[in-house]
Amino acid sequence: MAAGEVESGKNLSGLLNALAQDTFHGYPGITEELLRSQLYPEVPPEEFRSFLAKMRGILKSIASADMDFNQLEAFLTAQTKKQGGVTSDQAAVISKFWKSHKTKIRESLMNQSRWNSGLRGLSWRVDGKSQSRHSAQIHTPVAIIELELGKYGQGDLFQDPQWMPESTGSTKPYMYCFFLYIHVFD
């Protein structure tokens, strides 16, 4: 942005919110043109593109370093002294934004970085066997452990359509779990 232009903190806050939604939370449809037309309609496209790239880079740097507030203050101070950096007003808006959005952005990044399924639930009980091929095993104690698995960052496991078996056509929740039977010996 040109030095002579007046920029409101509200517009920058809106821009940072939109960048966070697009970059960290995966909401599609937030385009450069949409942001420019809604927040900075008076700014020429090339100048806005440069400003947008700078703000996106700053936000990504802060998030990837998972900066605490002391680190953030030092980083923003360095950015204000840097040629082509941010103004002190912009630094104040960025600081306020990070203080209120740090936890959500961190959680989103953690969920995106997990590749495997995770343990969503665990239950166990000890039963006595009432049937067996071998009569010596009847009435022996058996530990039953139920592990419920789900992917990180997804909504409720039972409401997620990808966990519904296609062949049943059922709309009832489908439990995806493993049962482990462990024989308990004296």
Coordinates of N, CA and C in Angstrom, one line a residue:
M1 N 0.8 -1.2 0.0 CA 0.0 0.0 0.0 C 0.9 1.2 0.0
A2 N 0.4 2.2 -0.7 CA 1.2 3.5 -0.7 C 1.2 4.1 0.6
A3 N 2.3 4.8 1.0 CA 2.4 5.5 2.3 C 1.3 6.5 2.5
G4 N 0.8 7.2 1.5 CA -0.2 8.2 1.6 C -1.6 7.7 1.9
E5 N -1.8 6.4 1.6 CA -3.2 5.9 1.7 C -3.5 5.6 3.2
V6 N -4.7 6.0 3.5 CA -5.2 5.7 4.9 C -5.8 4.3 4.9
E7 N -5.4 3.5 5.8 CA -5.9 2.1 5.9 C -6.6 1.9 7.2
S8 N -7.8 1.5 7.2 CA -8.4 1.2 8.5 C -8.0 -0.1 9.1
G9 N -8.0 -0.2 10.4 CA -7.6 -1.4 11.1 C -8.7 -2.5 10.8
K10 N -9.9 -2.0 10.6 CA -11.1 -2.9 10.4 C -10.9 -3.7 9.1
N11 N -10.4 -3.0 8.0 CA -10.2 -3.7 6.8 C -9.0 -4.7 6.9
L12 N -8.0 -4.3 7.6 CA -6.8 -5.2 7.7 C -7.3 -6.4 8.5
S13 N -8.0 -6.2 9.6 CA -8.5 -7.3 10.4 C -9.4 -8.2 9.6
G14 N -10.2 -7.7 8.7 CA -11.1 -8.5 7.8 C -10.2 -9.3 6.9
L15 N -9.2 -8.7 6.3 CA -8.2 -9.4 5.4 C -7.5 -10.5 6.1
L16 N -7.1 -10.3 7.3 CA -6.4 -11.3 8.1 C -7.3 -12.5 8.4
N17 N -8.6 -12.2 8.8 CA -9.5 -13.2 9.0 C -9.8 -14.1 7.8
A18 N -9.9 -13.4 6.6 CA -10.1 -14.1 5.4 C -8.9 -15.0 5.0
L19 N -7.7 -14.4 5.2 CA -6.5 -15.2 4.9 C -6.4 -16.4 5.8
A20 N -6.8 -16.3 7.1 CA -6.7 -17.4 8.0 C -7.8 -18.5 7.6
Q21 N -9.0 -18.0 7.2 CA -10.0 -19.0 6.8 C -9.5 -19.8 5.5
D22 N -8.9 -19.1 4.6 CA -8.4 -19.7 3.4 C -7.2 -20.6 3.6
T23 N -6.2 -20.0 4.3 CA -4.9 -20.7 4.4 C -5.0 -21.8 5.5
F24 N -5.6 -21.6 6.6 CA -5.5 -22.6 7.7 C -6.7 -23.4 7.9
H25 N -7.9 -22.9 7.6 CA -9.1 -23.6 7.9 C -9.8 -24.2 6.6
G26 N -9.2 -24.0 5.4 CA -9.6 -24.7 4.2 C -11.0 -24.2 3.7
Y27 N -11.4 -23.0 3.9 CA -12.6 -22.5 3.3 C -12.3 -22.0 1.9
P28 N -12.9 -22.7 0.9 CA -12.7 -22.3 -0.5 C -13.5 -21.1 -0.9
G29 N -13.2 -20.5 -2.0 CA -14.0 -19.4 -2.5 C -13.5 -18.0 -2.0
I30 N -12.5 -17.9 -1.3 CA -11.9 -16.6 -0.9 C -10.9 -16.3 -1.9
T31 N -11.2 -15.4 -2.8 CA -10.3 -15.1 -3.9 C -9.7 -13.7 -3.7
E32 N -8.6 -13.4 -4.4 CA -8.0 -12.1 -4.4 C -8.9 -11.0 -4.8
E33 N -9.7 -11.3 -5.9 CA -10.6 -10.3 -6.4 C -11.7 -10.0 -5.4
L34 N -12.2 -11.0 -4.7 CA -13.3 -10.9 -3.7 C -12.8 -10.0 -2.6
L35 N -11.6 -10.3 -2.1 CA -11.0 -9.5 -1.0 C -10.8 -8.1 -1.4
R36 N -10.2 -7.9 -2.6 CA -10.0 -6.5 -3.0 C -11.3 -5.7 -3.2
S37 N -12.3 -6.3 -3.8 CA -13.5 -5.6 -4.0 C -14.3 -5.3 -2.7
Q38 N -14.2 -6.2 -1.7 CA -14.9 -6.0 -0.5 C -14.1 -5.1 0.5
L39 N -12.8 -5.2 0.5 CA -12.0 -4.5 1.6 C -11.3 -3.3 1.1
Y40 N -10.7 -3.4 -0.1 CA -9.8 -2.4 -0.6 C -10.2 -2.0 -2.1
P41 N -11.4 -1.6 -2.4 CA -11.8 -1.4 -3.7 C -11.1 -0.2 -4.4
E42 N -10.5 0.7 -3.7 CA -9.8 1.9 -4.2 C -8.4 1.5 -4.6
V43 N -7.9 0.4 -4.2 CA -6.5 0.1 -4.4 C -6.3 -0.7 -5.7
P44 N -5.4 -0.2 -6.6 CA -5.2 -0.9 -7.8 C -4.8 -2.4 -7.6
P45 N -5.2 -3.3 -8.6 CA -5.0 -4.7 -8.4 C -3.6 -5.1 -8.1
E46 N -2.6 -4.6 -8.9 CA -1.2 -4.9 -8.7 C -0.7 -4.6 -7.3
E47 N -1.1 -3.4 -6.8 CA -0.7 -3.0 -5.5 C -1.3 -3.8 -4.4
F48 N -2.6 -4.2 -4.6 CA -3.3 -5.1 -3.7 C -2.7 -6.5 -3.6
R49 N -2.3 -7.0 -4.8 CA -1.7 -8.3 -4.9 C -0.4 -8.3 -4.1
S50 N 0.4 -7.3 -4.2 CA 1.6 -7.2 -3.4 C 1.4 -7.1 -1.9
F51 N 0.4 -6.3 -1.5 CA 0.0 -6.2 -0.1 C -0.5 -7.5 0.4
L52 N -1.3 -8.2 -0.4 CA -1.9 -9.5 0.0 C -0.8 -10.5 0.2
A53 N 0.1 -10.6 -0.7 CA 1.3 -11.5 -0.6 C 2.1 -11.3 0.7
K54 N 2.3 -10.0 1.0 CA 3.0 -9.6 2.2 C 2.3 -10.1 3.5
M55 N 1.0 -9.8 3.5 CA 0.2 -10.2 4.7 C 0.1 -11.7 4.9
R56 N -0.1 -12.4 3.7 CA -0.1 -13.8 3.8 C 1.2 -14.4 4.3
G57 N 2.3 -13.8 3.8 CA 3.6 -14.3 4.2 C 3.9 -14.0 5.7
I58 N 3.5 -12.9 6.2 CA 3.6 -12.6 7.6 C 2.8 -13.5 8.5
L59 N 1.5 -13.7 8.0 CA 0.7 -14.6 8.8 C 1.2 -16.1 8.8
K60 N 1.7 -16.5 7.7 CA 2.3 -17.9 7.6 C 3.5 -18.0 8.5
S61 N 4.3 -16.9 8.5 CA 5.6 -17.0 9.3 C 5.2 -17.0 10.8
I62 N 4.2 -16.3 11.2 CA 3.8 -16.2 12.6 C 3.2 -17.6 13.0
A63 N 2.4 -18.2 12.1 CA 1.7 -19.4 12.4 C 2.7 -20.6 12.4
S64 N 3.6 -20.6 11.4 CA 4.5 -21.8 11.3 C 5.5 -21.8 12.5
A65 N 5.8 -20.6 13.0 CA 6.8 -20.6 14.1 C 6.0 -20.7 15.4
D66 N 4.7 -20.7 15.4 CA 3.8 -20.8 16.6 C 4.3 -19.8 17.6
M67 N 4.4 -18.6 17.2 CA 5.0 -17.5 18.0 C 4.2 -17.2 19.3
D68 N 4.9 -17.1 20.4 CA 4.3 -16.6 21.6 C 4.2 -15.1 21.5
F69 N 3.7 -14.4 22.5 CA 3.5 -13.0 22.4 C 4.8 -12.2 22.4
N70 N 5.8 -12.7 23.1 CA 7.1 -12.0 23.1 C 7.8 -12.1 21.7
Q71 N 7.7 -13.3 21.2 CA 8.3 -13.6 19.8 C 7.6 -12.7 18.8
L72 N 6.2 -12.7 18.9 CA 5.4 -11.9 18.0 C 5.8 -10.4 18.0
E73 N 6.0 -9.9 19.2 CA 6.3 -8.5 19.4 C 7.7 -8.2 18.8
A74 N 8.7 -9.1 19.0 CA 10.0 -8.9 18.4 C 9.9 -9.0 16.8
F75 N 9.1 -10.0 16.3 CA 9.0 -10.1 14.9 C 8.3 -8.9 14.3
L76 N 7.3 -8.4 14.9 CA 6.6 -7.3 14.3 C 7.4 -6.0 14.4
T77 N 8.2 -5.9 15.5 CA 9.1 -4.7 15.6 C 10.1 -4.7 14.4
A78 N 10.6 -5.9 14.2 CA 11.6 -6.0 13.1 C 10.9 -5.7 11.7
Q79 N 9.6 -6.1 11.6 CA 8.9 -5.9 10.3 C 8.6 -4.4 10.1
T80 N 8.4 -3.7 11.2 CA 8.2 -2.2 11.1 C 9.5 -1.5 10.7
K81 N 10.6 -2.0 11.1 CA 11.9 -1.3 10.8 C 12.4 -1.7 9.4
K82 N 11.9 -2.8 8.9 CA 12.3 -3.3 7.6 C 11.7 -2.5 6.4
Q83 N 12.6 -2.3 5.4 CA 12.1 -1.5 4.2 C 11.0 -2.4 3.5
G84 N 9.9 -1.8 3.3 CA 8.8 -2.5 2.7 C 8.0 -3.4 3.7
G85 N 8.3 -3.2 4.9 CA 7.6 -4.0 6.0 C 6.2 -3.4 6.3
V86 N 5.8 -3.5 7.5 CA 4.5 -3.0 7.9 C 4.6 -1.8 8.7
T87 N 3.5 -1.0 8.8 CA 3.5 0.2 9.6 C 3.2 -0.3 11.1
S88 N 3.4 0.7 12.0 CA 3.1 0.3 13.4 C 1.6 0.1 13.6
D89 N 0.7 0.8 12.9 CA -0.7 0.5 13.0 C -1.0 -0.9 12.5
Q90 N -0.4 -1.3 11.4 CA -0.6 -2.6 10.9 C -0.1 -3.7 11.9
A91 N 1.0 -3.4 12.4 CA 1.6 -4.3 13.4 C 0.7 -4.5 14.6
A92 N 0.0 -3.4 15.0 CA -0.9 -3.5 16.2 C -2.1 -4.4 15.8
V93 N -2.6 -4.2 14.6 CA -3.8 -5.0 14.1 C -3.4 -6.5 14.0
I94 N -2.2 -6.8 13.5 CA -1.7 -8.2 13.3 C -1.5 -8.8 14.7
S95 N -1.0 -8.0 15.7 CA -0.8 -8.5 17.0 C -2.1 -8.9 17.7
K96 N -3.1 -8.0 17.5 CA -4.4 -8.2 18.1 C -5.1 -9.4 17.5
F97 N -4.9 -9.6 16.1 CA -5.5 -10.7 15.4 C -4.9 -12.0 15.9
W98 N -3.6 -12.0 16.1 CA -2.9 -13.3 16.5 C -3.3 -13.7 17.9
K99 N -3.4 -12.7 18.8 CA -3.8 -13.0 20.2 C -5.2 -13.6 20.2
S100 N -6.1 -13.2 19.4 CA -7.4 -13.8 19.4 C -7.6 -15.0 18.6
H101 N -6.7 -15.3 17.6 CA -6.8 -16.5 16.7 C -5.8 -17.5 16.8
K102 N -4.8 -17.3 17.7 CA -3.7 -18.3 17.8 C -4.1 -19.7 18.1
T103 N -5.0 -19.9 19.0 CA -5.4 -21.2 19.4 C -6.1 -22.0 18.3
K104 N -7.0 -21.3 17.6 CA -7.7 -21.9 16.5 C -6.8 -22.3 15.3
I105 N -5.9 -21.4 15.0 CA -5.0 -21.6 13.9 C -4.0 -22.8 14.3
R106 N -3.6 -22.8 15.5 CA -2.7 -23.9 15.9 C -3.4 -25.2 15.9
E107 N -4.6 -25.3 16.4 CA -5.4 -26.5 16.3 C -5.6 -27.0 14.9
S108 N -5.9 -26.1 14.0 CA -6.1 -26.4 12.6 C -4.8 -27.0 12.0
L109 N -3.7 -26.3 12.3 CA -2.4 -26.8 11.7 C -2.1 -28.2 12.3
M110 N -2.4 -28.4 13.6 CA -2.1 -29.7 14.2 C -3.0 -30.8 13.5
N111 N -4.2 -30.5 13.3 CA -5.1 -31.5 12.6 C -4.7 -31.7 11.2
Q112 N -4.2 -30.7 10.5 CA -3.8 -30.9 9.1 C -2.5 -31.7 9.0
S113 N -1.7 -31.7 10.1 CA -0.4 -32.4 10.1 C -0.5 -33.9 10.5
R114 N -1.6 -34.3 10.9 CA -1.8 -35.7 11.3 C -2.2 -36.5 10.1
W115 N -1.6 -37.6 9.9 CA -1.9 -38.4 8.7 C -2.7 -39.6 9.0
N116 N -2.6 -40.2 10.2 CA -3.3 -41.4 10.5 C -4.5 -41.2 11.3
S117 N -5.3 -42.3 11.4 CA -6.5 -42.3 12.2 C -6.0 -42.2 13.7
G118 N -6.9 -41.8 14.5 CA -6.6 -41.7 16.0 C -7.6 -42.4 16.8
L119 N -7.3 -42.7 18.0 CA -8.2 -43.3 18.9 C -9.3 -42.3 19.4
R120 N -10.5 -42.6 19.1 CA -11.6 -41.7 19.5 C -12.3 -42.2 20.7
G121 N -12.2 -43.5 21.0 CA -12.9 -44.0 22.2 C -12.3 -45.4 22.6
L122 N -12.4 -45.7 23.9 CA -11.9 -46.9 24.4 C -12.9 -47.4 25.5
S123 N -13.3 -48.7 25.4 CA -14.0 -49.2 26.5 C -13.6 -50.7 26.7
W124 N -13.8 -51.2 27.9 CA -13.4 -52.6 28.2 C -14.3 -53.2 29.2
R125 N -14.3 -54.5 29.2 CA -15.0 -55.3 30.3 C -14.4 -56.7 30.4
V126 N -14.7 -57.3 31.4 CA -14.3 -58.7 31.6 C -15.6 -59.6 31.7
D127 N -15.6 -60.6 30.8 CA -16.8 -61.5 30.7 C -16.3 -62.9 31.0
G128 N -17.3 -63.8 31.3 CA -17.0 -65.2 31.4 C -17.5 -65.9 30.1
K129 N -16.8 -66.7 29.5 CA -17.2 -67.5 28.3 C -18.3 -68.4 28.7
S130 N -19.4 -68.4 27.9 CA -20.5 -69.3 28.1 C -20.5 -70.4 27.0
Q131 N -19.8 -70.2 25.9 CA -19.8 -71.2 24.9 C -18.4 -71.4 24.4
S132 N -18.0 -72.6 24.0 CA -16.7 -72.8 23.4 C -16.6 -74.1 22.7
R133 N -15.7 -74.3 21.8 CA -15.5 -75.6 21.2 C -15.0 -76.6 22.2
H134 N -14.2 -76.1 23.1 CA -13.6 -77.0 24.1 C -14.3 -76.7 25.4
S135 N -14.8 -77.8 26.1 CA -15.5 -77.6 27.3 C -14.6 -77.0 28.4
A136 N -13.3 -77.2 28.4 CA -12.4 -76.7 29.4 C -12.4 -75.2 29.4
Q137 N -12.7 -74.5 28.3 CA -12.7 -73.1 28.2 C -13.9 -72.4 28.6
I138 N -15.0 -73.1 28.9 CA -16.3 -72.5 29.3 C -16.0 -72.0 30.7
H139 N -16.6 -70.9 31.0 CA -16.5 -70.1 32.3 C -15.1 -69.6 32.6
T140 N -14.3 -69.5 31.6 CA -13.0 -68.8 31.8 C -13.2 -67.3 31.5
P141 N -12.5 -66.5 32.3 CA -12.6 -65.0 32.1 C -12.0 -64.6 30.8
V142 N -12.6 -63.6 30.1 CA -12.1 -63.0 28.9 C -12.3 -61.5 29.0
A143 N -11.2 -60.8 28.7 CA -11.2 -59.4 28.7 C -11.6 -58.9 27.3
I144 N -12.5 -58.0 27.1 CA -13.0 -57.5 25.8 C -12.7 -56.0 25.8
I145 N -11.9 -55.6 24.8 CA -11.4 -54.2 24.7 C -12.0 -53.7 23.4
E146 N -12.7 -52.6 23.4 CA -13.2 -52.0 22.2 C -12.5 -50.7 21.9
L147 N -11.8 -50.6 20.7 CA -11.1 -49.4 20.3 C -11.9 -48.8 19.1
E148 N -12.2 -47.5 19.3 CA -13.0 -46.8 18.2 C -12.0 -45.9 17.6
L149 N -11.9 -46.0 16.2 CA -10.9 -45.2 15.5 C -11.6 -44.2 14.6
G150 N -11.0 -43.0 14.4 CA -11.5 -42.0 13.5 C -10.4 -41.1 13.0
K151 N -10.6 -40.4 12.0 CA -9.6 -39.5 11.4 C -9.6 -38.2 12.2
Y152 N -8.4 -37.7 12.4 CA -8.3 -36.4 13.0 C -8.8 -35.3 12.2
G153 N -9.4 -34.3 12.8 CA -9.9 -33.1 12.1 C -11.2 -33.3 11.5
Q154 N -11.8 -34.4 11.6 CA -13.2 -34.6 11.0 C -14.2 -34.4 12.1
G155 N -15.4 -34.2 11.7 CA -16.5 -34.1 12.7 C -16.8 -35.4 13.4
D156 N -18.0 -35.5 13.8 CA -18.4 -36.7 14.6 C -18.2 -37.9 13.7
L157 N -17.6 -38.9 14.2 CA -17.3 -40.1 13.4 C -18.6 -40.8 12.9
F158 N -19.6 -40.8 13.8 CA -20.8 -41.5 13.4 C -21.7 -40.7 12.4
Q159 N -21.5 -39.4 12.3 CA -22.3 -38.6 11.4 C -21.6 -38.4 10.0
D160 N -20.3 -38.8 9.9 CA -19.5 -38.6 8.7 C -19.9 -39.6 7.7
P161 N -20.5 -39.2 6.5 CA -21.0 -40.1 5.5 C -19.9 -41.1 5.0
Q162 N -18.6 -40.8 5.1 CA -17.7 -41.8 4.5 C -17.6 -43.0 5.4
W163 N -18.1 -42.9 6.7 CA -18.0 -44.1 7.5 C -19.3 -44.9 7.4
M164 N -20.2 -44.5 6.6 CA -21.5 -45.2 6.4 C -21.3 -46.3 5.4
P165 N -21.6 -47.5 5.6 CA -21.5 -48.6 4.6 C -22.5 -48.3 3.5
E166 N -22.0 -48.3 2.2 CA -22.8 -47.9 1.1 C -23.8 -49.0 0.8
S167 N -23.5 -50.3 1.0 CA -24.4 -51.4 0.6 C -25.6 -51.4 1.5
T168 N -25.6 -50.9 2.7 CA -26.8 -51.0 3.5 C -27.9 -49.9 3.2
G169 N -27.4 -48.8 2.7 CA -28.4 -47.7 2.4 C -29.0 -47.2 3.7
S170 N -28.5 -47.5 4.8 CA -29.0 -47.1 6.1 C -28.6 -45.7 6.4
T171 N -29.4 -45.0 7.1 CA -29.0 -43.7 7.6 C -28.6 -43.7 9.1
K172 N -28.7 -44.9 9.7 CA -28.3 -45.1 11.1 C -26.8 -45.0 11.2
P173 N -26.3 -44.4 12.4 CA -24.9 -44.4 12.6 C -24.3 -45.8 12.5
Y174 N -23.1 -45.8 11.9 CA -22.3 -47.1 11.8 C -21.1 -47.0 12.6
M175 N -20.9 -47.9 13.6 CA -19.8 -47.9 14.4 C -18.6 -48.6 13.8
Y176 N -17.5 -47.9 13.7 CA -16.3 -48.4 13.1 C -15.3 -48.7 14.3
C177 N -15.2 -49.9 14.7 CA -14.4 -50.2 15.9 C -13.8 -51.6 15.7
F178 N -12.8 -51.9 16.6 CA -12.2 -53.2 16.7 C -12.5 -53.8 18.1
F179 N -12.7 -55.1 18.1 CA -12.8 -55.7 19.4 C -11.6 -56.6 19.6
L180 N -11.0 -56.6 20.7 CA -9.9 -57.4 21.1 C -10.3 -58.4 22.2
Y181 N -10.2 -59.6 22.0 CA -10.6 -60.6 23.0 C -9.3 -61.2 23.6
I182 N -9.1 -61.0 24.9 CA -7.9 -61.5 25.5 C -8.3 -62.5 26.6
H183 N -7.8 -63.7 26.5 CA -8.0 -64.7 27.5 C -7.2 -64.4 28.8
V184 N -7.9 -64.5 29.9 CA -7.2 -64.3 31.2 C -6.9 -65.6 31.8
F185 N -5.7 -65.9 32.0 CA -5.3 -67.2 32.6 C -4.9 -67.0 34.1
D186 N -5.1 -68.0 34.8 CA -4.8 -68.0 36.3 C -3.3 -68.0 36.5

